[in-house]
Short mmCIF file of N, CA, C and O in Angstrom, two decimals:
data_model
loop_
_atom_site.label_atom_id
_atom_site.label_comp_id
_atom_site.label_asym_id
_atom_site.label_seq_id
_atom_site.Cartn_x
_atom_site.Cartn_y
_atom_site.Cartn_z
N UNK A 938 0.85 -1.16 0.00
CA UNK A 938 0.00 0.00 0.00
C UNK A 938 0.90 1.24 0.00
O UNK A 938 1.81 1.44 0.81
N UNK A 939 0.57 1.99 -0.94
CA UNK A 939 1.39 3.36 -1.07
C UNK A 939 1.06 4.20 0.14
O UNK A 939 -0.10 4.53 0.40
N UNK A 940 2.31 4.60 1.03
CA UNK A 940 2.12 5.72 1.70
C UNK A 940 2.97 6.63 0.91
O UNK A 940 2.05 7.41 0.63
N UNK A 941 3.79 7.04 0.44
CA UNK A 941 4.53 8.00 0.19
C UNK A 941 4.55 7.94 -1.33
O UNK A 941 3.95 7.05 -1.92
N UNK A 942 5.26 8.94 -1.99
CA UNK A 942 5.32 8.81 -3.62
C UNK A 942 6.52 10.08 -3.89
O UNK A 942 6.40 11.26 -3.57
N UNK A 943 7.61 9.48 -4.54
CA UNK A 943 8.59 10.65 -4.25
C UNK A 943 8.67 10.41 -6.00
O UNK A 943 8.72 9.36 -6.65
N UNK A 944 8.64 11.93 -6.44
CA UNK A 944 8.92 11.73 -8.07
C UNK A 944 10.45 12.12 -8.42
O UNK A 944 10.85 13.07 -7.74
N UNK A 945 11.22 11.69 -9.18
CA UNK A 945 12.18 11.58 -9.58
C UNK A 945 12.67 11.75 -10.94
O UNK A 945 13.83 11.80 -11.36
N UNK A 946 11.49 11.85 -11.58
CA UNK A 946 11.68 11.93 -12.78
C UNK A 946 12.11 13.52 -13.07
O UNK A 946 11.69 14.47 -12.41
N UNK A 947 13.04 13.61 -14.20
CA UNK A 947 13.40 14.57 -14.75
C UNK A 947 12.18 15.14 -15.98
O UNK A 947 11.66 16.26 -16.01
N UNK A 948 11.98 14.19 -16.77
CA UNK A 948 10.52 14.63 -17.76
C UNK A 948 9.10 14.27 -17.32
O UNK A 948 8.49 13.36 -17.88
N UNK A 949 8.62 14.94 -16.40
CA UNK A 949 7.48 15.14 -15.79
C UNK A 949 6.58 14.56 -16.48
O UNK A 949 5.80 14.00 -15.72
N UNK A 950 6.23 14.38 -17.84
CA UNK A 950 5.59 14.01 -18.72
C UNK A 950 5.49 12.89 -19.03
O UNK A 950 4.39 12.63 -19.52
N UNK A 951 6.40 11.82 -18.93
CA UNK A 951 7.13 11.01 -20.10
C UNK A 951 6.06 9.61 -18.83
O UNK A 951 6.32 9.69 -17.63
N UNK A 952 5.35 8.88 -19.14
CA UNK A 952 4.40 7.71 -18.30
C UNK A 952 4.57 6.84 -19.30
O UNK A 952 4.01 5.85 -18.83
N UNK A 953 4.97 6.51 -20.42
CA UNK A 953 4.97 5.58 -20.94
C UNK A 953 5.85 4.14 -20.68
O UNK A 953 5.44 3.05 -21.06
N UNK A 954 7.22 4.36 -19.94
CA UNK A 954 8.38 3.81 -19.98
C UNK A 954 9.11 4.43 -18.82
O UNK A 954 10.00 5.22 -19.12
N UNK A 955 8.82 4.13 -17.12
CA UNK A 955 9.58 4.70 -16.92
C UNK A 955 10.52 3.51 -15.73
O UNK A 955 10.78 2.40 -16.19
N UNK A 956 10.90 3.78 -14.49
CA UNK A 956 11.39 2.98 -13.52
C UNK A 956 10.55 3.06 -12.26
O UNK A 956 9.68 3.87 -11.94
N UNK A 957 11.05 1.99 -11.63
CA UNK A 957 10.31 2.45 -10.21
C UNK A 957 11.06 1.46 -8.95
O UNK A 957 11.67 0.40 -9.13
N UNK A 958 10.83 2.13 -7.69
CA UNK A 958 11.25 1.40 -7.02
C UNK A 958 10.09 1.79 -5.71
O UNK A 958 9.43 2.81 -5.55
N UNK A 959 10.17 0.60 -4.93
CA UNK A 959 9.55 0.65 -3.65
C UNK A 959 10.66 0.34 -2.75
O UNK A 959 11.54 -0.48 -2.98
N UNK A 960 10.53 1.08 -1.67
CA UNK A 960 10.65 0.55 -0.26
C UNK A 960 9.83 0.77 0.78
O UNK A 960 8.85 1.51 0.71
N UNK A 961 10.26 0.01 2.02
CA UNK A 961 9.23 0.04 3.16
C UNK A 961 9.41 1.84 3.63
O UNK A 961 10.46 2.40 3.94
N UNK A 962 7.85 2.52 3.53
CA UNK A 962 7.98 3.29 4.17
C UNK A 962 8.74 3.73 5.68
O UNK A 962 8.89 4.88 6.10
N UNK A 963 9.04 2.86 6.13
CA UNK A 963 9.79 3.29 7.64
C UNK A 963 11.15 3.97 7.30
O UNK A 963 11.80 4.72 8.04
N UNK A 964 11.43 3.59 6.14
CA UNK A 964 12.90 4.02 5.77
C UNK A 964 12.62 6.12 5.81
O UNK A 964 13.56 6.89 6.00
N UNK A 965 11.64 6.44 5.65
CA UNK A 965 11.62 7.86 5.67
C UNK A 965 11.48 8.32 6.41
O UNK A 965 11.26 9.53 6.36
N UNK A 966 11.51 7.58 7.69
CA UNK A 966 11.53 8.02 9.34
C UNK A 966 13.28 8.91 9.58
O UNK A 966 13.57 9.74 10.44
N UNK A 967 14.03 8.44 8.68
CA UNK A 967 14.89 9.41 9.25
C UNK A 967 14.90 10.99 8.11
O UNK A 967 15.94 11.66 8.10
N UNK A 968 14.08 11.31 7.51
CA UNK A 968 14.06 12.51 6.83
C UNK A 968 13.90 13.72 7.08
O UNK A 968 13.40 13.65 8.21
N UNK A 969 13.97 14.70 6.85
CA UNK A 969 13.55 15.94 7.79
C UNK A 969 12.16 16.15 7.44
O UNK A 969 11.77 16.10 6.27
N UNK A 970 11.26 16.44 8.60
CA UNK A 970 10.04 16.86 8.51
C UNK A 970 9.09 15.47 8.08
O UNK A 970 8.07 15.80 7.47
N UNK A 971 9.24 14.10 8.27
CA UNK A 971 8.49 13.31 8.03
C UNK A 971 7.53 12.74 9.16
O UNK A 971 7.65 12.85 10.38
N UNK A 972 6.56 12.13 8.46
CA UNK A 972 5.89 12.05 9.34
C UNK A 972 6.43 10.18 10.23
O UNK A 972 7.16 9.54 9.48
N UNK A 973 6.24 9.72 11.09
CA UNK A 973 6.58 8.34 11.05
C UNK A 973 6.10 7.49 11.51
O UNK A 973 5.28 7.71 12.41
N UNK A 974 6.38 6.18 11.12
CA UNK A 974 5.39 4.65 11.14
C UNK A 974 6.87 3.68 11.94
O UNK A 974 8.09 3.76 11.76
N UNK A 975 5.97 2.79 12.89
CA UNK A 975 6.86 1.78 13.09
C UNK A 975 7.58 1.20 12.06
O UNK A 975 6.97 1.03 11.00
N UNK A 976 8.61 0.91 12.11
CA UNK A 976 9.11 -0.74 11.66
C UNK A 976 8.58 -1.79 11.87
O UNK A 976 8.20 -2.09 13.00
N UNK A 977 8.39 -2.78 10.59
CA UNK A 977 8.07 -4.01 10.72
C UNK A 977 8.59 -4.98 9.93
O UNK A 977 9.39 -4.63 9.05
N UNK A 978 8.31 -6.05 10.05
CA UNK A 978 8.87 -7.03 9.37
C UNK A 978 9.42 -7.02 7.91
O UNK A 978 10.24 -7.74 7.34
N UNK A 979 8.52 -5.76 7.45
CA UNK A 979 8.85 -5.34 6.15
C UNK A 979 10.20 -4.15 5.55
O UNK A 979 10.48 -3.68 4.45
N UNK A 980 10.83 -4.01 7.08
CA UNK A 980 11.49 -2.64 7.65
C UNK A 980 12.77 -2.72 5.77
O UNK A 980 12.94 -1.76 5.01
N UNK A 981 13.27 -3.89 5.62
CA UNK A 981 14.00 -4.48 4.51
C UNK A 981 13.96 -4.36 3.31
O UNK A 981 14.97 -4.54 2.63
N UNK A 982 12.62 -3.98 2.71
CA UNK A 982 12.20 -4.41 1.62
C UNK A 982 12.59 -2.96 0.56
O UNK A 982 12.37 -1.78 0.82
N UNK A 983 13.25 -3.58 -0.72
CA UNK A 983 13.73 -2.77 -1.55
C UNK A 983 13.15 -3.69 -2.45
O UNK A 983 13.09 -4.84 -2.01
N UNK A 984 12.59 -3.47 -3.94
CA UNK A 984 12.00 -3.91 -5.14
C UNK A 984 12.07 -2.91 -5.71
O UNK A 984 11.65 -1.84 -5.28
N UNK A 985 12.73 -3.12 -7.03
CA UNK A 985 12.52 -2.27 -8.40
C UNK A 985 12.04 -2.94 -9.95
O UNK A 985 12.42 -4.03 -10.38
N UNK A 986 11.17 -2.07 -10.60
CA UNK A 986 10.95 -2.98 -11.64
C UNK A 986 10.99 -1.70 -12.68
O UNK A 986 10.57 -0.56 -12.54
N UNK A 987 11.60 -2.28 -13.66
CA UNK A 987 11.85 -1.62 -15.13
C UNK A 987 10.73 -1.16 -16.17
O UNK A 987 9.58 -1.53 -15.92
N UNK A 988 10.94 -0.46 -17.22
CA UNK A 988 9.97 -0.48 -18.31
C UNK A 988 8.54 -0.86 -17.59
O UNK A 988 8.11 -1.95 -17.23
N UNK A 989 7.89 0.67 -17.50
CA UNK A 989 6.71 -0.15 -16.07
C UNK A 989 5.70 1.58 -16.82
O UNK A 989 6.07 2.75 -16.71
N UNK A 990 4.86 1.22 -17.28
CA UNK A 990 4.02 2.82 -17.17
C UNK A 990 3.79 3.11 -16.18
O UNK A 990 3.98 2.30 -15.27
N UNK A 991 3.24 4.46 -15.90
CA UNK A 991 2.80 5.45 -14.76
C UNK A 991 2.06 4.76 -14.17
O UNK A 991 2.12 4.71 -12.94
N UNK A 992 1.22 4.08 -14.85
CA UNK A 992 0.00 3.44 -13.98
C UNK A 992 0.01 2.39 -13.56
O UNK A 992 -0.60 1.99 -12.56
N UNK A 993 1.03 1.48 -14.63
CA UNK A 993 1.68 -0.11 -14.39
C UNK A 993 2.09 0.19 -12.47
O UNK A 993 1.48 -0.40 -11.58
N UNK A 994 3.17 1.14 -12.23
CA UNK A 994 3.78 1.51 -11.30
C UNK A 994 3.14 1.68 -10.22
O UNK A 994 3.37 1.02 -9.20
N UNK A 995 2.19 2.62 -10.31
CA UNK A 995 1.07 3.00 -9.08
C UNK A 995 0.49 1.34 -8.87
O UNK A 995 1.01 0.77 -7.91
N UNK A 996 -0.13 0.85 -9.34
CA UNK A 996 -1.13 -0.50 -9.51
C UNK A 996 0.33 -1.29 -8.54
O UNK A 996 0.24 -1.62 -7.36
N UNK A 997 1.39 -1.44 -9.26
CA UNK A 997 2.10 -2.46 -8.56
C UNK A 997 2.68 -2.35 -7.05
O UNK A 997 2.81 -3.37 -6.38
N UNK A 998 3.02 -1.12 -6.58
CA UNK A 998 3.05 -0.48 -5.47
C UNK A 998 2.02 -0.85 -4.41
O UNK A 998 2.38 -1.45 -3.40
N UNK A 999 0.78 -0.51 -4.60
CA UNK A 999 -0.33 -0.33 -4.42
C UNK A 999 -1.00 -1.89 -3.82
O UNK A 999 -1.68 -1.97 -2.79
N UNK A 1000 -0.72 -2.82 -4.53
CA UNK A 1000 -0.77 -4.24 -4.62
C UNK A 1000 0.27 -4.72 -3.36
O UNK A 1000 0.20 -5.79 -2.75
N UNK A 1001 1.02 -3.90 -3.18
CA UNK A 1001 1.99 -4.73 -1.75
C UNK A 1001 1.44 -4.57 -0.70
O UNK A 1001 0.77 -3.56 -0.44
N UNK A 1002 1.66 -5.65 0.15
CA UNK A 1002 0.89 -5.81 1.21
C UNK A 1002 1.94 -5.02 2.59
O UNK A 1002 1.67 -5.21 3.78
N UNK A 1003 2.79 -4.40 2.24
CA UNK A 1003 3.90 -3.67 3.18
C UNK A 1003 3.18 -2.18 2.67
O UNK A 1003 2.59 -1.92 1.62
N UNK A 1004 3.52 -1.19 4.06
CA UNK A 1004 3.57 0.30 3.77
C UNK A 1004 4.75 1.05 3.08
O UNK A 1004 5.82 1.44 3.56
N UNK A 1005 4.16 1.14 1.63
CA UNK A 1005 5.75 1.65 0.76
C UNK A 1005 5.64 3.00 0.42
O UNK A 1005 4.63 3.70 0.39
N UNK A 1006 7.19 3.36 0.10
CA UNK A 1006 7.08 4.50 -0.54
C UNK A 1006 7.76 4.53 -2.21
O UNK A 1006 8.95 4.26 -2.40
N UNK A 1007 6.99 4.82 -3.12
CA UNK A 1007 7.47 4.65 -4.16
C UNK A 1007 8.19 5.72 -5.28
O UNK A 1007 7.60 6.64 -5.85
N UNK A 1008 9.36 5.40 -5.39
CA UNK A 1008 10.42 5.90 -6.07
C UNK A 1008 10.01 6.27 -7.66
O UNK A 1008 9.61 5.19 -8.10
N UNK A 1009 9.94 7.05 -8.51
CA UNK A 1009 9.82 7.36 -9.79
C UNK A 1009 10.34 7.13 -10.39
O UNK A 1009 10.56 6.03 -9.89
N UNK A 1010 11.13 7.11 -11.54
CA UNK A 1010 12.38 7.61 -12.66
C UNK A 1010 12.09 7.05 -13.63
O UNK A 1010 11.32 6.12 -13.90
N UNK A 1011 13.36 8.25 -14.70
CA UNK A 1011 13.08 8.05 -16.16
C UNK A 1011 13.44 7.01 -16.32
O UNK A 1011 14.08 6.48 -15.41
N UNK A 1012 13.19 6.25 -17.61
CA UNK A 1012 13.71 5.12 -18.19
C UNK A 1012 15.15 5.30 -18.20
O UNK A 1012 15.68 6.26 -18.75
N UNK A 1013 15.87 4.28 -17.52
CA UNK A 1013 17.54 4.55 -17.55
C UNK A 1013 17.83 5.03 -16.38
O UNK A 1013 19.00 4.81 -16.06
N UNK A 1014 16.96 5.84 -15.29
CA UNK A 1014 17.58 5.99 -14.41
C UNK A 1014 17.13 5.11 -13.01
O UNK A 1014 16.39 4.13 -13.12
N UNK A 1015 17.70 5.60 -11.55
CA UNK A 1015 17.00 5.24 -10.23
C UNK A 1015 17.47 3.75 -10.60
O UNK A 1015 18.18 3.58 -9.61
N UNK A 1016 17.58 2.66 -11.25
CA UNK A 1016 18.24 1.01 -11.23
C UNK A 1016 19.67 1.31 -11.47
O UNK A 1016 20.03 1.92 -12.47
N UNK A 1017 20.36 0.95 -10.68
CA UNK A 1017 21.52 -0.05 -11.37
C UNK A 1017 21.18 -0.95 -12.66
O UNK A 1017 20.43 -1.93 -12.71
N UNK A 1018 22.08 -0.22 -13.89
CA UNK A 1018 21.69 -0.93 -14.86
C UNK A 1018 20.32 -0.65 -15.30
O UNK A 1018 19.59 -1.63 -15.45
N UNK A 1019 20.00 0.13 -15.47
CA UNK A 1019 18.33 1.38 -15.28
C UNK A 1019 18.08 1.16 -16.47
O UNK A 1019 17.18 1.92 -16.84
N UNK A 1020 18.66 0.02 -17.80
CA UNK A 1020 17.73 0.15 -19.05
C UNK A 1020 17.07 -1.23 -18.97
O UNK A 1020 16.23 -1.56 -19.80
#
């Protein structure tokens, strides 16, 4: 379940093709001005998936059963190996 949504993308526009990553929201407990959630079992969890539309992205996020926050980027960027 999406708690957070941080955009990253450089072409604001571009939903066809882009990257994405989740992690467990708790990780933004150390940020300035955040708001914060326990840790849980999920405290670990990093997933990225490639070539993903805007909406592919939201839907797959959304679908986890952990509190995430999900990462944006252009095609090529935010992965290691980002094509």
């Amino acid at each position: 379940m999406i708690f957070n949504i941080v955009d990253n993308r450089k072409r604001k526009y571009r939903w066809k093709d882009i990257n994405a990553v989740i992690e467990a929201t708790a990780h933004d407990n150390s940020c300035r001005d955040s708001d914060q959630i326990d840790q849980d079992e999920h405290y670990g969890l990093c997933q990225d998936k490639k070539h993903l539309t805007w909406h592919e992205a939201i839907v797959w996020a959304e679908q986890h059963p952990a509190q995430v926050t999900l990462f944006l980027y252009d095609k090529g960027d935010g992965i290691e190996g980002g094509e």
